[in-house]
mmCIF file of C-alpha atoms in Angstrom:
data_model
loop_
_atom_site.group_PDB
_atom_site.id
_atom_site.type_symbol
_atom_site.label_atom_id
_atom_site.label_comp_id
_atom_site.label_asym_id
_atom_site.label_seq_id
_atom_site.Cartn_x
_atom_site.Cartn_y
_atom_site.Cartn_z
ATOM 1 C CA MET A 12 -33.298 43.034 -45.274
ATOM 2 C CA LYS A 13 -29.903 44.634 -44.833
ATOM 3 C CA THR A 14 -30.871 45.718 -41.315
ATOM 4 C CA GLU A 15 -31.742 42.132 -40.345
ATOM 5 C CA ILE A 16 -28.423 40.847 -41.718
ATOM 6 C CA ARG A 17 -26.534 43.461 -39.677
ATOM 7 C CA LYS A 18 -28.408 42.425 -36.532
ATOM 8 C CA LEU A 19 -27.589 38.759 -37.210
ATOM 9 C CA ASN A 20 -23.885 39.531 -37.726
ATOM 10 C CA PHE A 21 -23.827 41.539 -34.502
ATOM 11 C CA ILE A 22 -25.406 38.688 -32.534
ATOM 12 C CA LEU A 23 -22.948 36.152 -33.958
ATOM 13 C CA ALA A 24 -19.986 38.394 -33.182
ATOM 14 C CA PHE A 25 -21.223 38.850 -29.622
ATOM 15 C CA LEU A 26 -21.635 35.094 -29.111
ATOM 16 C CA PHE A 27 -18.122 34.354 -30.386
ATOM 17 C CA SER A 28 -16.691 37.000 -28.037
ATOM 18 C CA LEU A 29 -18.256 35.479 -24.885
ATOM 19 C CA PRO A 30 -15.378 33.011 -24.167
ATOM 20 C CA ALA A 31 -12.877 35.840 -24.229
ATOM 21 C CA LEU A 32 -15.078 38.019 -22.002
ATOM 22 C CA PHE A 33 -15.601 35.372 -19.335
ATOM 23 C CA ALA A 34 -12.129 33.808 -19.387
ATOM 24 C CA GLN A 35 -10.357 34.966 -16.236
ATOM 25 C CA THR A 36 -6.634 34.980 -15.696
ATOM 26 C CA THR A 37 -4.579 35.077 -12.531
ATOM 27 C CA GLN A 38 -0.963 36.148 -12.114
ATOM 28 C CA THR A 39 1.297 33.353 -10.836
ATOM 29 C CA GLY A 40 4.988 32.661 -10.678
ATOM 30 C CA GLU A 41 4.757 30.887 -14.032
ATOM 31 C CA GLY A 42 2.933 33.741 -15.827
ATOM 32 C CA LEU A 43 -0.715 34.114 -16.814
ATOM 33 C CA VAL A 44 -2.805 30.999 -16.194
ATOM 34 C CA SER A 45 -6.247 30.786 -17.801
ATOM 35 C CA VAL A 46 -9.056 29.383 -15.636
ATOM 36 C CA ARG A 47 -10.821 27.928 -18.663
ATOM 37 C CA ASN A 48 -7.676 26.288 -19.968
ATOM 38 C CA GLU A 49 -5.373 25.176 -17.148
ATOM 39 C CA SER A 50 -2.658 23.956 -19.515
ATOM 40 C CA VAL A 51 -1.823 27.476 -20.747
ATOM 41 C CA ALA A 52 1.569 28.680 -19.445
ATOM 42 C CA LEU A 53 1.896 25.708 -17.079
ATOM 43 C CA PRO A 54 5.199 23.798 -17.087
ATOM 44 C CA SER A 55 5.327 20.496 -18.876
ATOM 45 C CA VAL A 56 4.553 17.472 -16.738
ATOM 46 C CA THR A 57 7.630 15.485 -15.720
ATOM 47 C CA GLU A 58 7.480 11.890 -16.910
ATOM 48 C CA HIS A 59 8.472 9.073 -14.566
ATOM 49 C CA ILE A 60 11.354 7.018 -15.924
ATOM 50 C CA PHE A 61 11.442 3.335 -14.928
ATOM 51 C CA SER A 62 14.540 1.168 -14.778
ATOM 52 C CA GLU A 63 15.566 -2.304 -13.620
ATOM 53 C CA THR A 64 17.707 -0.907 -10.808
ATOM 54 C CA VAL A 65 16.178 -1.772 -7.448
ATOM 55 C CA PRO A 66 16.208 1.233 -5.061
ATOM 56 C CA LEU A 67 18.695 0.753 -2.248
ATOM 57 C CA LEU A 68 16.053 1.112 0.483
ATOM 58 C CA LEU A 69 13.952 -1.618 -1.139
ATOM 59 C CA GLN A 70 16.662 -4.235 -1.602
ATOM 60 C CA GLY A 71 16.443 -7.266 0.696
ATOM 61 C CA MET A 72 13.743 -9.405 2.311
ATOM 62 C CA TRP A 73 10.402 -8.113 3.599
ATOM 63 C CA GLN A 74 7.930 -10.028 5.735
ATOM 64 C CA GLY A 75 4.305 -9.518 6.697
ATOM 65 C CA THR A 76 1.601 -11.482 8.421
ATOM 66 C CA ASP A 77 0.629 -13.320 5.241
ATOM 67 C CA ARG A 78 3.556 -12.962 2.813
ATOM 68 C CA LEU A 79 7.326 -12.855 2.400
ATOM 69 C CA LEU A 80 8.919 -10.787 -0.400
ATOM 70 C CA MET A 81 12.418 -10.509 -1.831
ATOM 71 C CA PHE A 82 13.909 -7.730 -3.959
ATOM 72 C CA SER A 83 17.489 -8.607 -4.871
ATOM 73 C CA ASN A 84 20.044 -6.255 -6.392
ATOM 74 C CA LYS A 85 19.939 -8.476 -9.495
ATOM 75 C CA ASN A 86 16.336 -7.372 -10.058
ATOM 76 C CA GLU A 87 14.953 -10.733 -8.996
ATOM 77 C CA PHE A 88 11.543 -10.641 -7.355
ATOM 78 C CA ALA A 89 10.042 -13.464 -5.314
ATOM 79 C CA LEU A 90 6.830 -13.666 -3.295
ATOM 80 C CA VAL A 91 5.877 -16.343 -0.790
ATOM 81 C CA LEU A 92 2.350 -16.698 0.572
ATOM 82 C CA ARG A 93 2.273 -17.760 4.213
ATOM 83 C CA VAL A 94 -0.849 -19.913 4.222
ATOM 84 C CA PHE A 95 -2.416 -22.145 6.877
ATOM 85 C CA TYR A 96 -1.899 -19.517 9.584
ATOM 86 C CA GLN A 97 1.814 -19.119 8.663
ATOM 87 C CA TRP A 98 2.542 -22.831 9.056
ATOM 88 C CA TYR A 99 3.306 -23.293 5.360
ATOM 89 C CA ASP A 100 5.154 -21.048 2.884
ATOM 90 C CA ASP A 101 3.970 -21.328 -0.715
ATOM 91 C CA ARG A 102 6.557 -20.172 -3.263
ATOM 92 C CA ALA A 103 3.893 -18.516 -5.403
ATOM 93 C CA ALA A 104 6.106 -16.216 -7.515
ATOM 94 C CA GLU A 105 9.819 -16.549 -8.152
ATOM 95 C CA PRO A 106 12.389 -16.413 -10.962
ATOM 96 C CA ALA A 107 13.325 -19.564 -12.844
ATOM 97 C CA SER A 108 16.830 -19.476 -11.318
ATOM 98 C CA PHE A 109 15.407 -20.545 -7.932
ATOM 99 C CA SER A 110 14.927 -24.082 -9.203
ATOM 100 C CA GLU A 111 18.730 -24.417 -9.344
ATOM 101 C CA PHE A 112 18.923 -24.012 -5.553
ATOM 102 C CA LYS A 113 15.871 -26.051 -4.534
ATOM 103 C CA SER A 114 12.862 -27.400 -6.395
ATOM 104 C CA ARG A 115 9.385 -26.337 -5.386
ATOM 105 C CA ASP A 116 7.024 -28.591 -3.444
ATOM 106 C CA ARG A 117 4.202 -30.249 -5.346
ATOM 107 C CA ASN A 118 0.982 -30.474 -3.382
ATOM 108 C CA ASN A 119 -2.602 -29.221 -3.479
ATOM 109 C CA THR A 120 -1.515 -25.825 -2.126
ATOM 110 C CA THR A 121 1.057 -24.882 -4.756
ATOM 111 C CA LYS A 122 0.580 -23.966 -8.400
ATOM 112 C CA SER A 123 2.925 -25.245 -11.080
ATOM 113 C CA PRO A 124 4.798 -23.463 -12.424
ATOM 114 C CA ALA A 125 5.406 -20.448 -10.200
ATOM 115 C CA GLU A 126 4.292 -17.007 -11.391
ATOM 116 C CA ASP A 127 7.032 -15.122 -13.244
ATOM 117 C CA ILE A 128 6.489 -11.448 -12.330
ATOM 118 C CA GLN A 129 8.697 -8.750 -13.848
ATOM 119 C CA ILE A 130 9.163 -5.427 -12.013
ATOM 120 C CA ARG A 131 10.748 -2.105 -12.950
ATOM 121 C CA TYR A 132 11.219 0.813 -10.560
ATOM 122 C CA THR A 133 11.093 4.591 -10.417
ATOM 123 C CA THR A 134 11.765 7.014 -7.570
ATOM 124 C CA ILE A 135 9.032 9.530 -6.788
ATOM 125 C CA CYS A 136 11.003 11.158 -3.963
ATOM 126 C CA GLU A 137 13.524 10.436 -1.208
ATOM 127 C CA ASN A 138 14.280 12.454 1.899
ATOM 128 C CA PRO A 139 17.707 14.097 2.327
ATOM 129 C CA SER A 140 18.567 11.663 5.145
ATOM 130 C CA LYS A 141 18.094 8.678 2.813
ATOM 131 C CA THR A 142 15.972 6.927 5.439
ATOM 132 C CA ALA A 143 12.652 7.164 3.588
ATOM 133 C CA GLY A 144 11.383 7.258 0.028
ATOM 134 C CA VAL A 145 8.371 6.862 -2.225
ATOM 135 C CA TYR A 146 8.635 4.579 -5.248
ATOM 136 C CA GLU A 147 6.435 3.178 -7.985
ATOM 137 C CA LEU A 148 6.669 -0.442 -9.068
ATOM 138 C CA SER A 149 5.839 -1.160 -12.711
ATOM 139 C CA VAL A 150 4.631 -4.746 -12.359
ATOM 140 C CA THR A 151 4.102 -6.941 -15.426
ATOM 141 C CA TYR A 152 2.022 -9.996 -14.576
ATOM 142 C CA PRO A 153 2.072 -13.201 -16.656
ATOM 143 C CA TYR A 154 -0.200 -13.100 -19.717
ATOM 144 C CA GLU A 155 -0.677 -9.329 -19.264
ATOM 145 C CA LYS A 156 0.743 -6.845 -21.790
ATOM 146 C CA ILE A 157 0.126 -3.609 -19.875
ATOM 147 C CA PRO A 158 2.098 -3.199 -16.615
ATOM 148 C CA VAL A 159 0.399 -2.138 -13.388
ATOM 149 C CA LEU A 160 1.855 0.724 -11.330
ATOM 150 C CA ILE A 161 1.910 0.144 -7.559
ATOM 151 C CA PRO A 162 3.075 3.055 -5.350
ATOM 152 C CA ILE A 163 4.880 2.130 -2.120
ATOM 153 C CA CYS A 164 6.501 4.057 0.723
ATOM 154 C CA ILE A 165 9.444 3.104 2.940
ATOM 155 C CA ILE A 166 10.087 4.813 6.282
ATOM 156 C CA ASP A 167 12.808 3.482 8.597
ATOM 157 C CA GLU A 168 12.772 -0.040 7.092
ATOM 158 C CA LYS A 169 8.966 -0.260 7.171
ATOM 159 C CA LEU A 170 6.921 -0.491 3.984
ATOM 160 C CA TYR A 171 3.520 1.239 3.797
ATOM 161 C CA MET A 172 0.727 1.141 1.210
ATOM 162 C CA ASP A 173 -1.214 4.199 2.479
ATOM 163 C CA PHE A 174 0.772 7.438 2.606
ATOM 164 C CA MET A 175 1.059 11.094 1.563
ATOM 165 C CA ILE A 176 3.782 13.396 0.253
ATOM 166 C CA LYS A 177 4.143 16.958 1.485
ATOM 167 C CA ASP A 178 4.050 19.776 -1.089
ATOM 168 C CA SER A 179 2.650 19.933 -4.594
ATOM 169 C CA ALA A 180 3.568 17.438 -7.293
ATOM 170 C CA GLN A 181 5.279 20.166 -9.294
ATOM 171 C CA VAL A 182 7.734 20.879 -6.471
ATOM 172 C CA THR A 183 8.405 17.174 -5.871
ATOM 173 C CA ASP A 184 8.807 16.243 -9.536
ATOM 174 C CA PHE A 185 11.291 18.995 -10.307
ATOM 175 C CA SER A 186 13.270 18.400 -7.091
ATOM 176 C CA VAL A 187 13.553 14.700 -7.977
ATOM 177 C CA SER A 188 14.755 15.526 -11.477
ATOM 178 C CA ASP A 189 17.454 17.713 -9.926
ATOM 179 C CA SER A 190 18.631 15.825 -6.854
ATOM 180 C CA ALA A 191 16.162 13.002 -6.091
ATOM 181 C CA GLN A 192 15.350 14.567 -2.746
ATOM 182 C CA VAL A 193 12.426 16.205 -1.021
ATOM 183 C CA SER A 194 12.929 19.838 -0.101
ATOM 184 C CA GLU A 195 14.716 20.262 3.218
ATOM 185 C CA SER A 196 12.188 22.893 4.319
ATOM 186 C CA HIS A 197 9.845 20.132 5.493
ATOM 187 C CA SER A 198 11.703 19.667 8.766
ATOM 188 C CA SER A 199 10.999 23.227 9.984
ATOM 189 C CA SER A 200 7.185 23.086 9.932
ATOM 190 C CA ARG A 201 4.471 20.527 9.350
ATOM 191 C CA ASP A 202 2.044 23.062 7.905
ATOM 192 C CA GLY A 203 1.226 22.793 4.231
ATOM 193 C CA PHE A 204 -0.381 20.586 1.624
ATOM 194 C CA TYR A 205 -0.137 16.799 1.994
ATOM 195 C CA ARG A 206 -1.251 15.036 -1.164
ATOM 196 C CA ALA A 207 -2.333 11.408 -1.351
ATOM 197 C CA ALA A 208 0.142 9.237 -3.241
ATOM 198 C CA ALA A 209 -1.123 5.646 -2.819
ATOM 199 C CA THR A 210 -4.131 3.717 -4.091
ATOM 200 C CA ALA A 211 -3.153 0.003 -4.252
ATOM 201 C CA ASN A 212 -4.165 -2.444 -1.528
ATOM 202 C CA GLY A 213 -0.917 -4.437 -1.619
ATOM 203 C CA ILE A 214 1.889 -6.127 -3.542
ATOM 204 C CA THR A 215 0.143 -9.237 -4.817
ATOM 205 C CA ILE A 216 0.613 -12.071 -7.326
ATOM 206 C CA SER A 217 -2.377 -10.769 -9.296
ATOM 207 C CA GLN A 218 -3.524 -7.253 -10.102
ATOM 208 C CA PRO A 219 -4.266 -5.365 -6.868
ATOM 209 C CA ILE A 220 -7.393 -3.348 -6.109
ATOM 210 C CA PHE A 221 -7.097 0.420 -6.560
ATOM 211 C CA LYS A 222 -9.080 3.103 -4.758
ATOM 212 C CA LYS A 223 -11.641 5.173 -6.631
ATOM 213 C CA GLU A 224 -11.313 8.056 -4.163
ATOM 214 C CA VAL A 225 -8.419 9.378 -2.067
ATOM 215 C CA LEU A 226 -8.070 12.034 0.621
ATOM 216 C CA SER A 227 -5.481 14.784 0.808
ATOM 217 C CA TYR A 228 -5.005 17.295 3.607
ATOM 218 C CA PHE A 229 -3.977 20.886 4.148
ATOM 219 C CA VAL A 230 -2.496 21.517 7.608
ATOM 220 C CA GLU A 231 -2.512 24.985 9.180
ATOM 221 C CA SER A 232 -1.506 26.494 12.527
ATOM 222 C CA GLU A 233 0.966 23.726 13.447
ATOM 223 C CA GLY A 234 -1.600 20.973 13.034
ATOM 224 C CA LYS A 235 -4.452 22.646 14.911
ATOM 225 C CA GLU A 236 -6.473 23.148 11.730
ATOM 226 C CA ILE A 237 -6.716 20.256 9.272
ATOM 227 C CA TYR A 238 -8.677 20.540 6.028
ATOM 228 C CA LYS A 239 -9.771 17.327 4.322
ATOM 229 C CA ILE A 240 -9.847 17.408 0.503
ATOM 230 C CA ARG A 241 -11.546 14.631 -1.461
ATOM 231 C CA TYR A 242 -10.204 13.556 -4.869
ATOM 232 C CA TRP A 243 -11.975 11.174 -7.225
ATOM 233 C CA LEU A 244 -11.143 9.370 -10.471
ATOM 234 C CA SER A 245 -11.021 11.658 -13.481
ATOM 235 C CA GLU A 246 -10.690 11.348 -17.249
ATOM 236 C CA MET A 247 -9.092 14.785 -17.560
ATOM 237 C CA ASP A 248 -5.523 15.200 -18.764
ATOM 238 C CA TYR A 249 -3.061 15.556 -15.920
ATOM 239 C CA SER A 250 -1.384 18.916 -15.359
ATOM 240 C CA TYR A 251 0.069 21.042 -12.559
ATOM 241 C CA ALA A 252 -3.109 23.166 -12.399
ATOM 242 C CA LYS A 253 -4.133 24.595 -9.023
ATOM 243 C CA ALA A 254 -7.435 24.718 -7.150
ATOM 244 C CA THR A 255 -8.353 26.915 -4.184
ATOM 245 C CA PHE A 256 -10.615 26.846 -1.142
ATOM 246 C CA SER A 257 -11.273 29.419 1.550
ATOM 247 C CA ASP A 258 -11.907 29.530 5.281
ATOM 248 C CA GLY A 259 -13.099 33.015 6.087
ATOM 249 C CA GLU A 260 -10.401 35.384 4.914
ATOM 250 C CA LYS A 261 -7.876 32.579 4.440
ATOM 251 C CA ILE A 262 -7.414 31.257 0.900
ATOM 252 C CA PHE A 263 -5.421 28.084 0.281
ATOM 253 C CA SER A 264 -4.065 26.699 -2.992
ATOM 254 C CA VAL A 265 -3.571 22.960 -3.672
ATOM 255 C CA ASP A 266 -3.071 20.658 -6.653
ATOM 256 C CA LYS A 267 -6.234 20.276 -8.689
ATOM 257 C CA TYR A 268 -5.093 16.929 -10.111
ATOM 258 C CA LEU A 269 -3.254 14.004 -8.559
ATOM 259 C CA ARG A 270 -1.306 11.510 -10.664
ATOM 260 C CA ILE A 271 -1.089 8.220 -8.774
ATOM 261 C CA GLY A 272 0.126 5.312 -10.851
ATOM 262 C CA THR A 273 -1.783 5.255 -14.120
ATOM 263 C CA ASN A 274 -4.824 7.057 -12.676
ATOM 264 C CA VAL A 275 -5.647 10.755 -12.457
ATOM 265 C CA TYR A 276 -7.781 12.176 -9.633
ATOM 266 C CA GLN A 277 -9.326 15.631 -9.349
ATOM 267 C CA CYS A 278 -10.934 17.654 -6.532
ATOM 268 C CA THR A 279 -13.223 19.976 -8.513
ATOM 269 C CA THR A 280 -15.968 19.428 -11.040
ATOM 270 C CA GLY A 281 -15.148 20.000 -14.701
ATOM 271 C CA ARG A 282 -12.798 22.915 -15.300
ATOM 272 C CA SER A 283 -13.714 24.719 -12.111
ATOM 273 C CA THR A 284 -10.863 25.748 -9.790
ATOM 274 C CA LYS A 285 -12.906 26.247 -6.608
ATOM 275 C CA ILE A 286 -13.092 23.354 -4.124
ATOM 276 C CA ARG A 287 -16.426 22.960 -2.342
ATOM 277 C CA ASN A 288 -17.592 21.108 0.771
ATOM 278 C CA ILE A 289 -14.296 21.220 2.637
ATOM 279 C CA GLN A 290 -14.324 19.390 5.975
ATOM 280 C CA LYS A 291 -12.286 20.820 8.841
ATOM 281 C CA SER A 292 -11.035 19.012 11.952
ATOM 282 C CA SER A 293 -8.373 19.268 14.624
ATOM 283 C CA GLN A 294 -6.818 15.824 14.233
ATOM 284 C CA PHE A 295 -6.283 12.987 11.769
ATOM 285 C CA GLU A 296 -8.506 9.911 11.842
ATOM 286 C CA LYS A 297 -5.587 7.466 11.599
ATOM 287 C CA LYS A 298 -2.217 7.001 13.218
ATOM 288 C CA LEU A 299 0.537 8.955 11.429
ATOM 289 C CA THR A 300 4.182 8.042 10.900
ATOM 290 C CA TYR A 301 6.494 10.841 9.696
ATOM 291 C CA ASP A 302 9.899 10.330 8.194
ATOM 292 C CA SER A 303 12.858 12.043 9.856
ATOM 293 C CA ASP A 304 12.571 15.094 7.571
ATOM 294 C CA GLY A 305 8.780 15.481 7.674
ATOM 295 C CA GLY A 306 8.210 15.221 3.919
ATOM 296 C CA ILE A 307 6.618 11.753 3.815
ATOM 297 C CA VAL A 308 3.708 10.667 6.024
ATOM 298 C CA ALA A 309 2.283 7.134 6.309
ATOM 299 C CA PHE A 310 -1.079 6.045 7.718
ATOM 300 C CA GLY A 311 -1.704 3.135 10.062
ATOM 301 C CA GLU A 312 0.459 0.088 10.599
ATOM 302 C CA PRO A 313 3.206 -0.936 8.139
ATOM 303 C CA TYR A 314 2.324 -3.406 5.406
ATOM 304 C CA LEU A 315 5.714 -5.156 5.537
ATOM 305 C CA LEU A 316 8.771 -5.102 7.803
ATOM 306 C CA LYS A 317 12.299 -5.490 6.523
ATOM 307 C CA VAL A 318 14.096 -8.636 7.647
ATOM 308 C CA PRO A 319 17.386 -7.651 9.327
ATOM 309 C CA GLU A 320 20.227 -8.083 6.896
ATOM 310 C CA GLY A 321 22.967 -10.582 7.621
ATOM 311 C CA SER A 322 26.298 -11.024 5.916
ATOM 312 C CA GLU A 323 24.581 -11.681 2.565
ATOM 313 C CA ARG A 324 25.428 -9.140 -0.086
ATOM 314 C CA THR A 325 25.268 -10.827 -3.495
ATOM 315 C CA ALA A 326 22.041 -11.790 -5.267
ATOM 316 C CA VAL A 327 22.882 -15.504 -4.921
ATOM 317 C CA GLN A 328 23.396 -15.195 -1.162
ATOM 318 C CA ILE A 329 20.134 -13.280 -0.729
ATOM 319 C CA SER A 330 18.254 -15.898 -2.782
ATOM 320 C CA GLN A 331 19.724 -18.772 -0.786
ATOM 321 C CA ARG A 332 18.828 -17.064 2.469
ATOM 322 C CA PHE A 333 15.292 -16.443 1.203
ATOM 323 C CA LEU A 334 14.815 -20.112 0.272
ATOM 324 C CA GLY A 335 16.379 -21.159 3.570
ATOM 325 C CA THR A 336 13.745 -19.170 5.452
ATOM 326 C CA VAL A 337 11.007 -20.901 3.463
ATOM 327 C CA GLU A 338 12.495 -24.349 4.110
ATOM 328 C CA ALA A 339 12.809 -23.650 7.840
ATOM 329 C CA THR A 340 9.138 -22.681 8.040
ATOM 330 C CA ASN A 341 7.952 -25.729 6.101
ATOM 331 C CA SER A 342 10.040 -28.088 8.230
ATOM 332 C CA GLN A 343 8.062 -27.192 11.335
ATOM 333 C CA LYS A 344 5.569 -29.768 12.578
ATOM 334 C CA LYS A 345 2.385 -28.391 13.967
ATOM 335 C CA PRO A 346 1.117 -30.389 16.981
ATOM 336 C CA LEU A 347 -2.076 -32.349 16.462
ATOM 337 C CA PRO A 348 -5.198 -30.448 17.455
ATOM 338 C CA ALA A 349 -7.232 -31.520 20.439
ATOM 339 C CA SER A 350 -9.810 -34.188 19.633
ATOM 340 C CA PRO A 351 -13.345 -32.835 19.304
ATOM 341 C CA PHE A 352 -14.523 -36.046 20.978
ATOM 342 C CA PRO A 353 -12.144 -36.725 23.895
ATOM 343 C CA PRO A 354 -12.244 -40.253 25.387
ATOM 344 C CA VAL A 355 -14.517 -40.707 28.393
ATOM 345 C CA PHE A 356 -13.428 -43.166 31.098
ATOM 346 C CA PRO A 357 -16.048 -44.860 33.283
ATOM 347 C CA LYS A 358 -16.230 -44.044 36.966
ATOM 348 C CA TYR A 359 -16.490 -47.127 39.240
ATOM 349 C CA ARG A 360 -17.686 -47.451 42.772
ATOM 350 C CA TRP A 361 -14.964 -49.690 44.121
ATOM 351 C CA LYS A 362 -17.018 -50.778 47.074
ATOM 352 C CA GLU A 363 -19.656 -52.383 44.889
ATOM 353 C CA ILE A 364 -16.997 -54.202 42.845
ATOM 354 C CA THR A 365 -15.492 -55.545 46.069
ATOM 355 C CA GLU A 366 -18.854 -56.876 47.078
ATOM 356 C CA LEU A 367 -19.305 -58.568 43.709
ATOM 357 C CA GLU A 368 -15.914 -60.279 44.045
ATOM 358 C CA LEU A 369 -16.455 -61.305 47.620
ATOM 359 C CA TYR A 370 -16.467 -64.941 46.622
ATOM 360 C CA ASN A 371 -13.718 -64.717 43.996
ATOM 361 C CA PRO A 372 -10.622 -66.468 45.447
ATOM 362 C CA SER A 373 -8.278 -64.753 42.971
ATOM 363 C CA THR A 374 -8.942 -61.405 44.615
ATOM 364 C CA TRP A 375 -8.628 -62.471 48.243
ATOM 365 C CA ASN A 376 -4.934 -61.606 48.520
ATOM 366 C CA LYS A 377 -5.630 -58.190 47.030
ATOM 367 C CA ARG A 378 -8.431 -57.637 49.486
ATOM 368 C CA ASN A 379 -6.327 -58.783 52.380
ATOM 369 C CA LEU A 380 -3.691 -56.245 51.479
ATOM 370 C CA ASP A 381 -6.332 -53.523 51.215
ATOM 371 C CA ILE A 382 -7.485 -54.173 54.785
ATOM 372 C CA HIS A 383 -3.920 -54.658 56.029
ATOM 373 C CA LYS A 384 -4.263 -58.347 56.875
#
């Protein structure tokens, strides 16, 4: 009996020692990091702080093919929908103070009252040249208690909704907390890790649609080798944990988790740190737009273009100019469309009519003139 109890105690002790036997650690700049528990010895995650101060690059009027937006330095947000093929501007969302300048139209296109959307802002990163930046908008929609986070990117007065940030989130977050700038090393080389930083489909008057999967890239050999890394929605806690993948003897390290808005994305299954099924190519699938320092990259065409600023500087002047643009658009008169049933005029044979009126005295003078008599 005692022998069986000893065997049972030995088996239990062995089972409890398995996690310690199989837990692997790797030496990093931050100390020992456990593979089974990524949060050990990792730095605390930097929280994004939102405020009512509109970023300088975002202030002003922005126009697109279907909408017109205004971000004033008084933290007033307005959105106009350009409906009917841009022939009518619907003041869909605006502050209550706009009614003091001009009342809204009442027709079957508009909704009364206008949506009152509140926005707060935070800076994810800005380049040293102050010509580009990535920001998150904390948008509170009417009748909604929980705000929605919408990431946006501005490069040379163009606003994008699909973009990436070079370097890991840990580097970016701590550089922003120090100087609100992206590292200046980006301008020397375009090699490195480019993480996805956008998931929303637009700045809308209702909650936008967010992506369930995003793509990040690792660039090597001056852009000749591009590795595509897929991230998907995760319920794991966000941290600065790393994941690795290999290409022959080359081993690359990237962020295991991405924090984009309120969502967390991961590139490995469970607690694994090895990325599988990496796709390699020699070029990107979409058109790229780099900022002047190479730290922010946007895909495709811009979502909005900034309206050139005039002499307006105060919030009242910007609001009046915004409403003036709307009034100018709505004062246009679109020409009537061509009739689907155009009038058809009969075609006469004048010779036959002349013969019919041969004995009509009222037409003799006309006929005499026709034959020069």
